[in-house]
mmCIF file of C-alpha atoms in Angstrom:
data_model
loop_
_atom_site.group_PDB
_atom_site.id
_atom_site.type_symbol
_atom_site.label_atom_id
_atom_site.label_comp_id
_atom_site.label_asym_id
_atom_site.label_seq_id
_atom_site.Cartn_x
_atom_site.Cartn_y
_atom_site.Cartn_z
ATOM 1 C CA UNK A 9 0.000 0.000 0.000
ATOM 2 C CA UNK A 10 2.842 2.391 0.864
ATOM 3 C CA UNK A 11 4.559 1.570 -2.437
ATOM 4 C CA UNK A 12 1.360 2.448 -4.302
ATOM 5 C CA UNK A 13 1.144 5.823 -2.514
ATOM 6 C CA UNK A 14 4.806 6.550 -3.299
ATOM 7 C CA UNK A 15 4.280 5.516 -6.925
ATOM 8 C CA UNK A 16 1.209 7.785 -7.297
ATOM 9 C CA UNK A 17 3.099 10.663 -5.642
ATOM 10 C CA UNK A 18 6.026 10.227 -8.064
ATOM 11 C CA UNK A 19 3.676 10.155 -11.053
ATOM 12 C CA UNK A 20 1.994 13.320 -9.735
ATOM 13 C CA UNK A 21 5.354 15.082 -9.333
ATOM 14 C CA UNK A 22 6.444 14.018 -12.812
ATOM 15 C CA UNK A 23 3.221 15.331 -14.372
ATOM 16 C CA UNK A 24 3.520 18.549 -12.373
ATOM 17 C CA UNK A 25 7.052 19.051 -13.693
ATOM 18 C CA UNK A 26 6.239 18.187 -17.319
ATOM 19 C CA UNK A 27 3.044 20.204 -17.702
ATOM 20 C CA UNK A 28 3.412 23.142 -15.304
ATOM 21 C CA UNK A 29 6.956 23.803 -14.099
ATOM 22 C CA UNK A 30 8.961 23.033 -17.267
ATOM 23 C CA UNK A 31 6.684 24.944 -19.719
ATOM 24 C CA UNK A 32 6.641 27.970 -17.393
ATOM 25 C CA UNK A 33 10.426 28.278 -17.376
ATOM 26 C CA UNK A 34 10.800 27.456 -21.084
ATOM 27 C CA UNK A 35 8.346 30.203 -22.045
ATOM 28 C CA UNK A 36 10.509 32.797 -20.294
ATOM 29 C CA UNK A 37 13.449 32.510 -22.692
ATOM 30 C CA UNK A 38 13.468 35.223 -25.386
ATOM 31 C CA UNK A 39 13.872 34.139 -28.976
ATOM 32 C CA UNK A 40 17.134 34.655 -30.827
ATOM 33 C CA UNK A 41 17.108 36.881 -33.914
ATOM 34 C CA UNK A 42 19.477 34.797 -36.044
ATOM 35 C CA UNK A 43 17.243 31.813 -36.938
ATOM 36 C CA UNK A 44 14.620 32.860 -39.502
ATOM 37 C CA UNK A 45 13.328 32.259 -42.996
ATOM 38 C CA UNK A 46 11.525 34.349 -45.603
ATOM 39 C CA UNK A 47 8.838 32.947 -47.885
ATOM 40 C CA UNK A 48 8.765 35.544 -50.671
ATOM 41 C CA UNK A 49 7.837 33.583 -53.785
ATOM 42 C CA UNK A 50 11.424 32.844 -54.798
ATOM 43 C CA UNK A 51 13.302 29.569 -54.631
ATOM 44 C CA UNK A 52 15.823 30.636 -51.948
ATOM 45 C CA UNK A 53 14.348 31.320 -48.499
ATOM 46 C CA UNK A 54 17.605 31.933 -46.624
ATOM 47 C CA UNK A 55 18.650 35.526 -46.003
ATOM 48 C CA UNK A 56 21.454 37.094 -43.984
ATOM 49 C CA UNK A 57 19.361 40.052 -42.810
ATOM 50 C CA UNK A 58 15.774 41.296 -42.734
ATOM 51 C CA UNK A 59 14.996 44.808 -41.520
ATOM 52 C CA UNK A 60 12.084 47.246 -41.552
ATOM 53 C CA UNK A 61 9.402 45.349 -39.642
ATOM 54 C CA UNK A 62 8.132 48.682 -38.311
ATOM 55 C CA UNK A 63 4.684 50.191 -37.826
ATOM 56 C CA UNK A 64 4.245 53.832 -36.919
ATOM 57 C CA UNK A 65 1.067 55.758 -36.171
ATOM 58 C CA UNK A 66 1.206 59.339 -37.335
ATOM 59 C CA UNK A 67 -0.456 61.922 -35.127
ATOM 60 C CA UNK A 68 -2.703 64.791 -36.019
ATOM 61 C CA UNK A 69 -2.439 67.921 -33.875
ATOM 62 C CA UNK A 70 -5.675 69.750 -33.119
ATOM 63 C CA UNK A 71 -6.677 72.736 -30.993
ATOM 64 C CA UNK A 72 -9.831 74.787 -30.936
ATOM 65 C CA UNK A 73 -9.427 78.520 -30.464
ATOM 66 C CA UNK A 74 -11.960 78.533 -27.606
ATOM 67 C CA UNK A 75 -10.085 75.859 -25.632
ATOM 68 C CA UNK A 76 -9.085 76.993 -22.110
ATOM 69 C CA UNK A 77 -6.040 74.716 -22.292
ATOM 70 C CA UNK A 78 -2.975 76.282 -23.894
ATOM 71 C CA UNK A 79 -1.758 73.109 -25.535
ATOM 72 C CA UNK A 80 -2.708 71.016 -28.519
ATOM 73 C CA UNK A 81 -4.547 67.709 -28.531
ATOM 74 C CA UNK A 82 -2.959 64.811 -30.361
ATOM 75 C CA UNK A 83 -5.207 62.464 -32.282
ATOM 76 C CA UNK A 84 -4.038 59.170 -33.802
ATOM 77 C CA UNK A 85 -3.817 59.377 -37.566
ATOM 78 C CA UNK A 86 -2.871 56.942 -40.297
ATOM 79 C CA UNK A 87 -0.645 53.914 -39.868
ATOM 80 C CA UNK A 88 2.667 54.096 -41.672
ATOM 81 C CA UNK A 89 4.706 51.007 -42.599
ATOM 82 C CA UNK A 90 8.455 51.121 -43.181
ATOM 83 C CA UNK A 91 9.984 49.526 -46.231
ATOM 84 C CA UNK A 92 11.380 46.037 -45.625
ATOM 85 C CA UNK A 93 14.908 45.220 -46.762
ATOM 86 C CA UNK A 94 15.976 41.651 -47.571
ATOM 87 C CA UNK A 95 19.722 40.932 -47.795
ATOM 88 C CA UNK A 96 21.395 37.738 -48.952
ATOM 89 C CA UNK A 97 24.604 36.417 -50.422
ATOM 90 C CA UNK A 98 24.810 36.613 -54.191
ATOM 91 C CA UNK A 99 24.738 33.164 -55.825
ATOM 92 C CA UNK A 100 25.705 32.355 -59.413
ATOM 93 C CA UNK A 101 22.641 31.672 -61.574
ATOM 94 C CA UNK A 102 20.079 33.202 -59.163
ATOM 95 C CA UNK A 103 18.546 36.281 -60.759
ATOM 96 C CA UNK A 104 15.161 36.247 -58.955
ATOM 97 C CA UNK A 105 15.558 39.615 -57.150
ATOM 98 C CA UNK A 106 16.444 41.333 -60.416
ATOM 99 C CA UNK A 107 13.619 39.596 -62.301
ATOM 100 C CA UNK A 108 11.038 40.648 -59.699
ATOM 101 C CA UNK A 109 11.981 44.342 -59.746
ATOM 102 C CA UNK A 110 11.992 44.232 -63.549
ATOM 103 C CA UNK A 111 8.414 42.889 -63.635
ATOM 104 C CA UNK A 112 7.298 46.552 -63.611
ATOM 105 C CA UNK A 113 5.269 47.464 -66.694
ATOM 106 C CA UNK A 114 3.979 51.058 -66.805
ATOM 107 C CA UNK A 115 2.115 51.493 -63.487
ATOM 108 C CA UNK A 116 1.867 47.798 -62.569
ATOM 109 C CA UNK A 117 4.271 45.426 -60.882
ATOM 110 C CA UNK A 118 4.007 41.929 -59.497
ATOM 111 C CA UNK A 119 2.790 42.087 -55.887
ATOM 112 C CA UNK A 120 3.357 39.261 -53.429
ATOM 113 C CA UNK A 121 2.293 38.360 -49.911
ATOM 114 C CA UNK A 122 5.405 37.540 -47.879
ATOM 115 C CA UNK A 123 5.899 35.569 -44.667
ATOM 116 C CA UNK A 124 8.903 36.245 -42.429
ATOM 117 C CA UNK A 125 9.189 33.622 -39.696
ATOM 118 C CA UNK A 126 11.379 33.690 -36.612
ATOM 119 C CA UNK A 127 12.139 30.051 -35.774
ATOM 120 C CA UNK A 128 12.424 28.315 -32.395
ATOM 121 C CA UNK A 129 14.925 25.646 -31.305
ATOM 122 C CA UNK A 130 12.940 22.952 -33.134
ATOM 123 C CA UNK A 131 13.120 25.005 -36.391
ATOM 124 C CA UNK A 132 9.376 25.759 -36.222
ATOM 125 C CA UNK A 133 7.862 29.256 -36.656
ATOM 126 C CA UNK A 134 7.487 30.972 -33.274
ATOM 127 C CA UNK A 135 6.504 34.384 -34.664
ATOM 128 C CA UNK A 136 5.499 35.123 -38.263
ATOM 129 C CA UNK A 137 5.140 38.552 -39.837
ATOM 130 C CA UNK A 138 2.670 38.434 -42.724
ATOM 131 C CA UNK A 139 3.338 41.250 -45.195
ATOM 132 C CA UNK A 140 0.523 42.179 -47.597
ATOM 133 C CA UNK A 141 0.884 43.198 -51.258
ATOM 134 C CA UNK A 142 4.643 43.731 -51.229
ATOM 135 C CA UNK A 143 6.590 44.810 -54.273
ATOM 136 C CA UNK A 144 10.212 45.873 -54.846
ATOM 137 C CA UNK A 145 11.182 49.529 -54.993
ATOM 138 C CA UNK A 146 14.978 49.228 -54.923
ATOM 139 C CA UNK A 147 17.566 46.611 -55.841
ATOM 140 C CA UNK A 148 21.122 47.043 -54.557
ATOM 141 C CA UNK A 149 23.920 44.931 -55.923
ATOM 142 C CA UNK A 150 27.079 44.005 -54.010
ATOM 143 C CA UNK A 151 29.875 46.417 -53.148
ATOM 144 C CA UNK A 152 32.937 45.144 -54.989
ATOM 145 C CA UNK A 153 36.278 45.821 -53.306
ATOM 146 C CA UNK A 154 39.545 44.378 -54.629
ATOM 147 C CA UNK A 155 41.248 43.991 -51.224
ATOM 148 C CA UNK A 156 38.265 42.594 -49.322
ATOM 149 C CA UNK A 157 37.370 39.033 -48.398
ATOM 150 C CA UNK A 158 33.695 39.744 -47.680
ATOM 151 C CA UNK A 159 30.739 37.915 -49.217
ATOM 152 C CA UNK A 160 29.023 39.601 -52.181
ATOM 153 C CA UNK A 161 25.625 40.664 -50.803
ATOM 154 C CA UNK A 162 22.581 41.845 -52.746
ATOM 155 C CA UNK A 163 19.521 43.498 -51.235
ATOM 156 C CA UNK A 164 15.951 44.147 -52.243
ATOM 157 C CA UNK A 165 13.859 46.883 -50.635
ATOM 158 C CA UNK A 166 10.118 46.239 -50.563
ATOM 159 C CA UNK A 167 7.175 48.502 -49.929
ATOM 160 C CA UNK A 168 3.877 46.994 -48.822
ATOM 161 C CA UNK A 169 0.364 47.624 -47.557
ATOM 162 C CA UNK A 170 0.521 46.246 -44.032
ATOM 163 C CA UNK A 171 1.965 43.793 -41.521
ATOM 164 C CA UNK A 172 0.204 41.315 -39.268
ATOM 165 C CA UNK A 173 1.854 39.049 -36.727
ATOM 166 C CA UNK A 174 1.046 35.480 -35.880
ATOM 167 C CA UNK A 175 2.399 33.785 -32.740
ATOM 168 C CA UNK A 176 2.624 30.000 -32.588
#
């Protein structure tokens, strides 16, 4: 009987550890910024840098002349999204950045929805930024320097119509 009580107590402690204590402490670790992928419609999803995941709310200043307060009121205005920059090492035979920016014809260009995912230790998306209706506005080729041993990096700057986040 005592062995059964000890066995049940050990099972209880194990379940308590696995489902309450361990997940609580694991959830407290911040994610690292160096393990990510970008699904952009191209064949290569690996990038060395992604920047511009910014949202800003512009303010409108307002004051009525009859107001007894000698300061302005600030009212939230439109949302403003920064351009996103994707950087990656230049690879022989991969011309997809250049082809996308050259898809512009008169006032149209190919628009794409993009997913930028920050990955956890198991290589699964922990946070995903979903970018709507993105299209390229600037391509930058590598800086070529004769006495350098750096990687040739190309970048593509994208404008878009909004960002949403999704947490796993």
